[in-house]
Short mmCIF file of N, CA and C in Angstrom, two decimals:
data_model
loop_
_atom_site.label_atom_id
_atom_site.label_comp_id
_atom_site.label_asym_id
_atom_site.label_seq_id
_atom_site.Cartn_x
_atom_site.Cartn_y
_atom_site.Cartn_z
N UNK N 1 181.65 33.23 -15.71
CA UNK N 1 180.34 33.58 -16.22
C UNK N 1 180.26 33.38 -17.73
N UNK N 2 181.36 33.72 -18.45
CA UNK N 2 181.25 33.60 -19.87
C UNK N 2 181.08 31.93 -20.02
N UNK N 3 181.46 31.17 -19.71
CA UNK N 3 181.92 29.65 -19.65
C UNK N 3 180.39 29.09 -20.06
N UNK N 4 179.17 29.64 -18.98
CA UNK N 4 178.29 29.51 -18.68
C UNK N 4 177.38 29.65 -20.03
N UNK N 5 177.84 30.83 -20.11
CA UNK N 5 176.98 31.73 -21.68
C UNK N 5 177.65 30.31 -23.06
N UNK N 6 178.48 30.41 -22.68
CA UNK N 6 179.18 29.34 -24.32
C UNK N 6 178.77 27.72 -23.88
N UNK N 7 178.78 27.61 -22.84
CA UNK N 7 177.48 25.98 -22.82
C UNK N 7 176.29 26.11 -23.04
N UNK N 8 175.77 27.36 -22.67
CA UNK N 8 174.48 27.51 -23.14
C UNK N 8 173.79 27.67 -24.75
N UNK N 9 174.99 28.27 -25.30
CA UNK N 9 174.81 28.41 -26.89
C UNK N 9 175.26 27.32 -27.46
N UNK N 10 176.15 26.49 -26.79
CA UNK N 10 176.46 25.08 -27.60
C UNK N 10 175.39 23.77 -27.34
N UNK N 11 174.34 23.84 -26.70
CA UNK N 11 173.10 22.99 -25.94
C UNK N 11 172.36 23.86 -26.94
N UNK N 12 172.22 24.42 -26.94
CA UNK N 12 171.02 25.21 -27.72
C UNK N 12 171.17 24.99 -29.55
N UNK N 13 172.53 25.06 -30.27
CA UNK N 13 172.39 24.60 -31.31
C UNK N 13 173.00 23.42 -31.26
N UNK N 14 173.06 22.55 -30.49
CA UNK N 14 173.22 21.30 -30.69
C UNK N 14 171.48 20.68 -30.71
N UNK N 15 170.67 21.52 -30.24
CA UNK N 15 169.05 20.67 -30.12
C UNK N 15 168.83 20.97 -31.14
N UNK N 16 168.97 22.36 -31.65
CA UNK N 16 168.47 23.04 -33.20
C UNK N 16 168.87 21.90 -34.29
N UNK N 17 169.82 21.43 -34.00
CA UNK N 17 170.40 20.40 -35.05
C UNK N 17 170.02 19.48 -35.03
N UNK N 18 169.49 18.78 -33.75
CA UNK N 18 169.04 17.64 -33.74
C UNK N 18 167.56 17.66 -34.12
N UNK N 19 167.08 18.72 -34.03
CA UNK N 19 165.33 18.74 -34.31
C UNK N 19 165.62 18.53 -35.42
N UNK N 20 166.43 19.72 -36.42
CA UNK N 20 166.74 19.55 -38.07
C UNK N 20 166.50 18.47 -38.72
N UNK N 21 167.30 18.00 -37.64
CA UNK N 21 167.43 16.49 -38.49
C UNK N 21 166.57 15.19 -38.06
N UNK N 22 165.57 15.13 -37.22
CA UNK N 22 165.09 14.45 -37.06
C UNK N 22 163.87 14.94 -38.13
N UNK N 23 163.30 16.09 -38.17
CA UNK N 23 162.70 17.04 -39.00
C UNK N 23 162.42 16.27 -40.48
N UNK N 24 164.27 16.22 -41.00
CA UNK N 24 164.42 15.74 -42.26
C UNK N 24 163.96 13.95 -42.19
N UNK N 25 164.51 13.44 -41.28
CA UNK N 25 164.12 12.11 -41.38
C UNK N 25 162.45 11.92 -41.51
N UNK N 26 161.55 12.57 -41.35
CA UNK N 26 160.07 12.24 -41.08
C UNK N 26 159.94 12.37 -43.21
N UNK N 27 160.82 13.46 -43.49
CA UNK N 27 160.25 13.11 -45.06
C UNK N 27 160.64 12.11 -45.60
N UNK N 28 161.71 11.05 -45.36
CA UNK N 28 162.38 10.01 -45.95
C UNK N 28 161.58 8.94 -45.63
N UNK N 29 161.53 8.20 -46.85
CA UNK N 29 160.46 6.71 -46.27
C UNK N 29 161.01 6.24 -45.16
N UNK N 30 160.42 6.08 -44.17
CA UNK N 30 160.39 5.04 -43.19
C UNK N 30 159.33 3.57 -42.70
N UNK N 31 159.69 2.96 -41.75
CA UNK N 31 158.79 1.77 -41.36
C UNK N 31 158.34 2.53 -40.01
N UNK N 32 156.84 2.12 -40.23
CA UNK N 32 156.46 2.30 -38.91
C UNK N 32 154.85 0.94 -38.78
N UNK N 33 154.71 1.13 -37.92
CA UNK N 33 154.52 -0.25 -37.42
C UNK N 33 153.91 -1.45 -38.02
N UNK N 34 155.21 -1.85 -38.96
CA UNK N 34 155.83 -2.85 -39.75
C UNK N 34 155.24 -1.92 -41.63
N UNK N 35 155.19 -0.70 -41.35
CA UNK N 35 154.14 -0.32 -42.80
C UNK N 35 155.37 0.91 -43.40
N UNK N 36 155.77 0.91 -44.57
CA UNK N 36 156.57 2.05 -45.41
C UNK N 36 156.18 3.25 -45.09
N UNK N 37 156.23 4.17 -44.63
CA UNK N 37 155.98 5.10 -44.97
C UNK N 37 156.40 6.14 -46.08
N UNK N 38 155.61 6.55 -47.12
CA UNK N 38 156.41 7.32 -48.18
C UNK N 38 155.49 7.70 -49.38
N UNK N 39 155.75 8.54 -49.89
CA UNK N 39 154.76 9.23 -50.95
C UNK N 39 154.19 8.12 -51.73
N UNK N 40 152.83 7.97 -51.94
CA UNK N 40 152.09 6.91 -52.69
C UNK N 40 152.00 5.77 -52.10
N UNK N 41 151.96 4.84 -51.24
CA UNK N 41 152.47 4.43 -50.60
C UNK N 41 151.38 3.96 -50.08
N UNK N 42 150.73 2.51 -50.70
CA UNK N 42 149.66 1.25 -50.34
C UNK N 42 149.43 0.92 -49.22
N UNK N 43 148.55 1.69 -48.26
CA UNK N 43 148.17 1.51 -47.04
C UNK N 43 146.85 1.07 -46.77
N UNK N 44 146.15 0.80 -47.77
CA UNK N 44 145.06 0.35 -47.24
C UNK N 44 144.26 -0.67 -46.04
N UNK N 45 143.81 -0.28 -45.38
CA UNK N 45 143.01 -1.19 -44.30
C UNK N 45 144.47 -1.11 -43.40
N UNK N 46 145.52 -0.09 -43.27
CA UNK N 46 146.67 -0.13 -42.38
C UNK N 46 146.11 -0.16 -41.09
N UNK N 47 146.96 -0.62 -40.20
CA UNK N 47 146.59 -0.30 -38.37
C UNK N 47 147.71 0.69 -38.53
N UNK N 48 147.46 2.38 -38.26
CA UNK N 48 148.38 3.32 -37.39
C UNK N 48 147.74 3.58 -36.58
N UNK N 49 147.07 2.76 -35.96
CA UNK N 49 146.50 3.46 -34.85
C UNK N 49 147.95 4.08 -33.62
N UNK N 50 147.69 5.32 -33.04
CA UNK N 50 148.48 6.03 -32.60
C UNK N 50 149.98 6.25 -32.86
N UNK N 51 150.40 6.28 -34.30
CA UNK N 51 151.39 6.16 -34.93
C UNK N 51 151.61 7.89 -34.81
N UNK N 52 153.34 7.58 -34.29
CA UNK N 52 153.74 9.05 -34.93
C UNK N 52 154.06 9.44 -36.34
N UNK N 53 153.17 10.08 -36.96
CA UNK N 53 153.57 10.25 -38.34
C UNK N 53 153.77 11.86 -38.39
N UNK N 54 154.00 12.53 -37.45
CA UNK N 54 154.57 13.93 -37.60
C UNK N 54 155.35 14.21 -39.16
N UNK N 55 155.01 14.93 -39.53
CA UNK N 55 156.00 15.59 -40.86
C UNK N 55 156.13 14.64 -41.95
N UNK N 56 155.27 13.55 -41.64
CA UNK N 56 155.72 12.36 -42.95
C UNK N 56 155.40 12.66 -44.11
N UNK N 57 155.73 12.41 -45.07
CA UNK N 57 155.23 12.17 -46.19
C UNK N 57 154.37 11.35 -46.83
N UNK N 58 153.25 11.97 -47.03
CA UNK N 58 152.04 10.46 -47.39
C UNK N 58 151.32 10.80 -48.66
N UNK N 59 151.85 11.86 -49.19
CA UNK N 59 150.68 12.52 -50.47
C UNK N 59 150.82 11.53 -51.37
N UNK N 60 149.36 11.55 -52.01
CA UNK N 60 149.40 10.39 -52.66
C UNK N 60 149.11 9.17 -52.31
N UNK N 61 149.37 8.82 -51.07
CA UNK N 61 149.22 7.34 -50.44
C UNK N 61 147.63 6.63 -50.49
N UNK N 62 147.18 5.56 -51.13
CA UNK N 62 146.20 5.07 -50.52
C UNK N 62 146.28 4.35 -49.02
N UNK N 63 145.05 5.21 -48.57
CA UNK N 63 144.91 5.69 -47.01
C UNK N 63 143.89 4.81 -46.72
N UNK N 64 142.83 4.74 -47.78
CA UNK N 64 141.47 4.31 -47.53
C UNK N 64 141.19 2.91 -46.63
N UNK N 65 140.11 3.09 -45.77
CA UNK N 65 139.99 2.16 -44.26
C UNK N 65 140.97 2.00 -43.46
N UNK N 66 142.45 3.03 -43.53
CA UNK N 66 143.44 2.87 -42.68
C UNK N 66 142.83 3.52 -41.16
N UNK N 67 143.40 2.51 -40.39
CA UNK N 67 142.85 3.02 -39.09
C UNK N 67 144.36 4.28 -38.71
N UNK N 68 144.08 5.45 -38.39
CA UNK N 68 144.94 6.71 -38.30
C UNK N 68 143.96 6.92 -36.87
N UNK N 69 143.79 5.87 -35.92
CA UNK N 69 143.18 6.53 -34.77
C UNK N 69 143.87 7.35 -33.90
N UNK N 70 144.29 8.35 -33.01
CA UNK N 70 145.03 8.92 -32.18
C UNK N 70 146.44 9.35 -33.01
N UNK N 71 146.61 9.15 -34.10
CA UNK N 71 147.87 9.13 -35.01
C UNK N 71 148.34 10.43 -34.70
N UNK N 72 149.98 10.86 -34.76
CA UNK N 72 150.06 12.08 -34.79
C UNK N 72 150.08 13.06 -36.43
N UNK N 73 149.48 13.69 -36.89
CA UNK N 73 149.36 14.05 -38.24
C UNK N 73 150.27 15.37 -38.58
N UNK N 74 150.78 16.00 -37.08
CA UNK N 74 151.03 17.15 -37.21
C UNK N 74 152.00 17.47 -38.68
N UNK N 75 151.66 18.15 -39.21
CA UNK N 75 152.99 19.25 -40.38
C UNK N 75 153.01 17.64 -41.34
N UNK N 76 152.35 16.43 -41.56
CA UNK N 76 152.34 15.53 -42.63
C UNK N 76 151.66 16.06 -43.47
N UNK N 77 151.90 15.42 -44.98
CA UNK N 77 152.00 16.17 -46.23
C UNK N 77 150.83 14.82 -46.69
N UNK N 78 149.38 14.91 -46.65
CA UNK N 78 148.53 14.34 -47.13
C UNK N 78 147.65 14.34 -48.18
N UNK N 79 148.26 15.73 -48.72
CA UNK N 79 147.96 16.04 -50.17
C UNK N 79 147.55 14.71 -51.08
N UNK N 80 146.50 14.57 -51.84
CA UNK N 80 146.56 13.75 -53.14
C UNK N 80 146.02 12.38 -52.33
N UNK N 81 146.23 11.98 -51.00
CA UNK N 81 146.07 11.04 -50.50
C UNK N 81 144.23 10.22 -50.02
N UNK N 82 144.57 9.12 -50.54
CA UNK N 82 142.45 8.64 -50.42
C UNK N 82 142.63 8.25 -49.12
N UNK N 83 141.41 9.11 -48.56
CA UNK N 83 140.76 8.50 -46.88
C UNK N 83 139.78 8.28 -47.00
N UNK N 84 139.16 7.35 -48.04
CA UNK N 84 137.84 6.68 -47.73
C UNK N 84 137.47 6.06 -47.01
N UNK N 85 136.41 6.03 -45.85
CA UNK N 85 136.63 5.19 -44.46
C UNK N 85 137.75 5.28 -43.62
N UNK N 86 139.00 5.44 -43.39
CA UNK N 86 139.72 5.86 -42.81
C UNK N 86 139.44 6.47 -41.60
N UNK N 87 139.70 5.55 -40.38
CA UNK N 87 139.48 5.90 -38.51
C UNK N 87 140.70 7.09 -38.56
N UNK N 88 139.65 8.69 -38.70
CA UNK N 88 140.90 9.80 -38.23
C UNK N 88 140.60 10.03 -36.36
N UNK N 89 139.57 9.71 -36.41
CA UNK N 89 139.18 10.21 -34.80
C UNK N 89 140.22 10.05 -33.61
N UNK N 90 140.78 11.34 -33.04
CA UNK N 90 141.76 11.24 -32.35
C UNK N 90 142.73 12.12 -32.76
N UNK N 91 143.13 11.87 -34.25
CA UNK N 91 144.22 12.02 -34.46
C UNK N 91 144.60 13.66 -34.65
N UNK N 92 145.51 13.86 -34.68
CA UNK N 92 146.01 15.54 -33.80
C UNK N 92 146.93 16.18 -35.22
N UNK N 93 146.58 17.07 -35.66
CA UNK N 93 147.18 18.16 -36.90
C UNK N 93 147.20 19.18 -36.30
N UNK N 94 147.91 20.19 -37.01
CA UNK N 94 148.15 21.50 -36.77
C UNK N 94 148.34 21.77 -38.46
N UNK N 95 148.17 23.50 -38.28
CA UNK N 95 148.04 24.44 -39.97
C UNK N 95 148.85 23.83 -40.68
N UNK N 96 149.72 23.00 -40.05
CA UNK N 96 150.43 22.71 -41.46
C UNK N 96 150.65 21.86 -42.47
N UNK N 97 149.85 20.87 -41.31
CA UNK N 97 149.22 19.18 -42.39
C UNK N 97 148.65 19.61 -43.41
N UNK N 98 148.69 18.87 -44.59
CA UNK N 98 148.08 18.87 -45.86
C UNK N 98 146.97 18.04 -45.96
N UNK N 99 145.66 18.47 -46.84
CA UNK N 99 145.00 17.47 -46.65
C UNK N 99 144.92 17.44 -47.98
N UNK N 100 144.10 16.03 -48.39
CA UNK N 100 143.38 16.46 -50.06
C UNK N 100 142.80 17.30 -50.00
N UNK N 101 142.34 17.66 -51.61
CA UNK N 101 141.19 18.93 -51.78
C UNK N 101 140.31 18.28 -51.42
N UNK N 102 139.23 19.32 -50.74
CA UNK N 102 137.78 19.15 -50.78
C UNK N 102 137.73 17.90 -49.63
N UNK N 103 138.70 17.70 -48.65
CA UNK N 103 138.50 16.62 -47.38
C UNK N 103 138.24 17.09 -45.82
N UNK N 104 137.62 17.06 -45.30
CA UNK N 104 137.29 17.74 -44.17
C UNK N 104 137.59 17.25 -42.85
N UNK N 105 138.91 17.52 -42.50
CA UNK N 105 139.36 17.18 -41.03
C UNK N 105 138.88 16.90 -40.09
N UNK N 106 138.06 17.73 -39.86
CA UNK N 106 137.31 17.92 -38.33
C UNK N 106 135.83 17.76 -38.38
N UNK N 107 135.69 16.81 -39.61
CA UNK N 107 134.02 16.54 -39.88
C UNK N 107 134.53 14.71 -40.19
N UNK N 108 136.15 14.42 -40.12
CA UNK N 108 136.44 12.96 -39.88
C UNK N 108 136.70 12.76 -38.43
N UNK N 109 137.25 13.64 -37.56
CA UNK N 109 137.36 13.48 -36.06
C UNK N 109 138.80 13.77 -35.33
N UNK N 110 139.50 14.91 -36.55
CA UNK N 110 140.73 15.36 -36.55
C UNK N 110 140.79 16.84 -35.41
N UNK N 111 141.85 16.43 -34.73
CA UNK N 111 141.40 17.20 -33.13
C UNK N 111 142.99 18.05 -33.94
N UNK N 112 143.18 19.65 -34.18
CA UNK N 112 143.33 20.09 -34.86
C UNK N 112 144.68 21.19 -32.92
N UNK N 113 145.45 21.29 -33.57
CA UNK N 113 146.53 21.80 -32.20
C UNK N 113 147.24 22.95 -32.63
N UNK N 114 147.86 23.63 -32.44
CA UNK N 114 148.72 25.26 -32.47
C UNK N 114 147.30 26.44 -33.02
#
C-alpha cells in the first residue's frame, strides 16, 4: 500500500514540474507559426489565427491588424501592446491576461474563461 502512496507523489510532482516548466517556456521568445514571439515584437498584419499563446509575452508588441482569431490569450502579458484592427474574436483569456490601458476585451470579441 505504501508503494502505491510513493508513485502517486512521484506522478504528481513530476507534472508540477513539468507544468513549471513549460509555464517558464511561454515567457521566453519563441516561434510560432513561423512569427517570434517576445516582448515588442513586430507583428503586424500577423496570421495567429488559433495560436496558442498562453502565458506569452507580448507587451509592447505591435499587434495592430494581427489576426489573434480563436488564439489562446490565457495569463499573456499584453500590456503596452497596439491592437488596432486586430481579429480578437474567438480568442479565450482569463483574469490574468494583461491588456493595454484603456482596451476593451470583450467589446473586441474576447470570450473571457475561469
Amino acid at each position: 500500500m505504501n508503494w502505491i502512496l510513493v508513485v502517486a507523489v512521484v506522478v504528481a510532482v513530476q507534472m508540477a514540474v513539468t507544468r513549471s516548466y513549460r509555464s517558464s517556456l511561454k515567457r521566453e521568445p519563441h516561434e510560432v507559426n513561423g512569427y517570434m514571439i517576445e516582448p515588442g515584437a513586430d507583428l503586424r498584419r500577423a496570421d495567429l489565427f488559433g495560436a496558442g499563446l498562453e502565458g506569452a509575452d507580448l507587451s509592447g508588441a505591435d499587434l495592430n491588424e494581427a489576426n489573434l482569431y480563436e488564439a489562446d490569450l490565457n495569463g499573456s502579458d499584453l500590456g503596452g501592446a497596439l491592437l488596432s484592427g486586430a481579429n480578437l474574436i474567438g480568442a479565450t483569456a482569463n483574469k490574468s491576461t494583461t491588456w493595454p490601458e484603456g482596451f476593451d476585451p470583450v467589446a473586441a470579441g474576447v470570450i473571457f474563461k475561469d
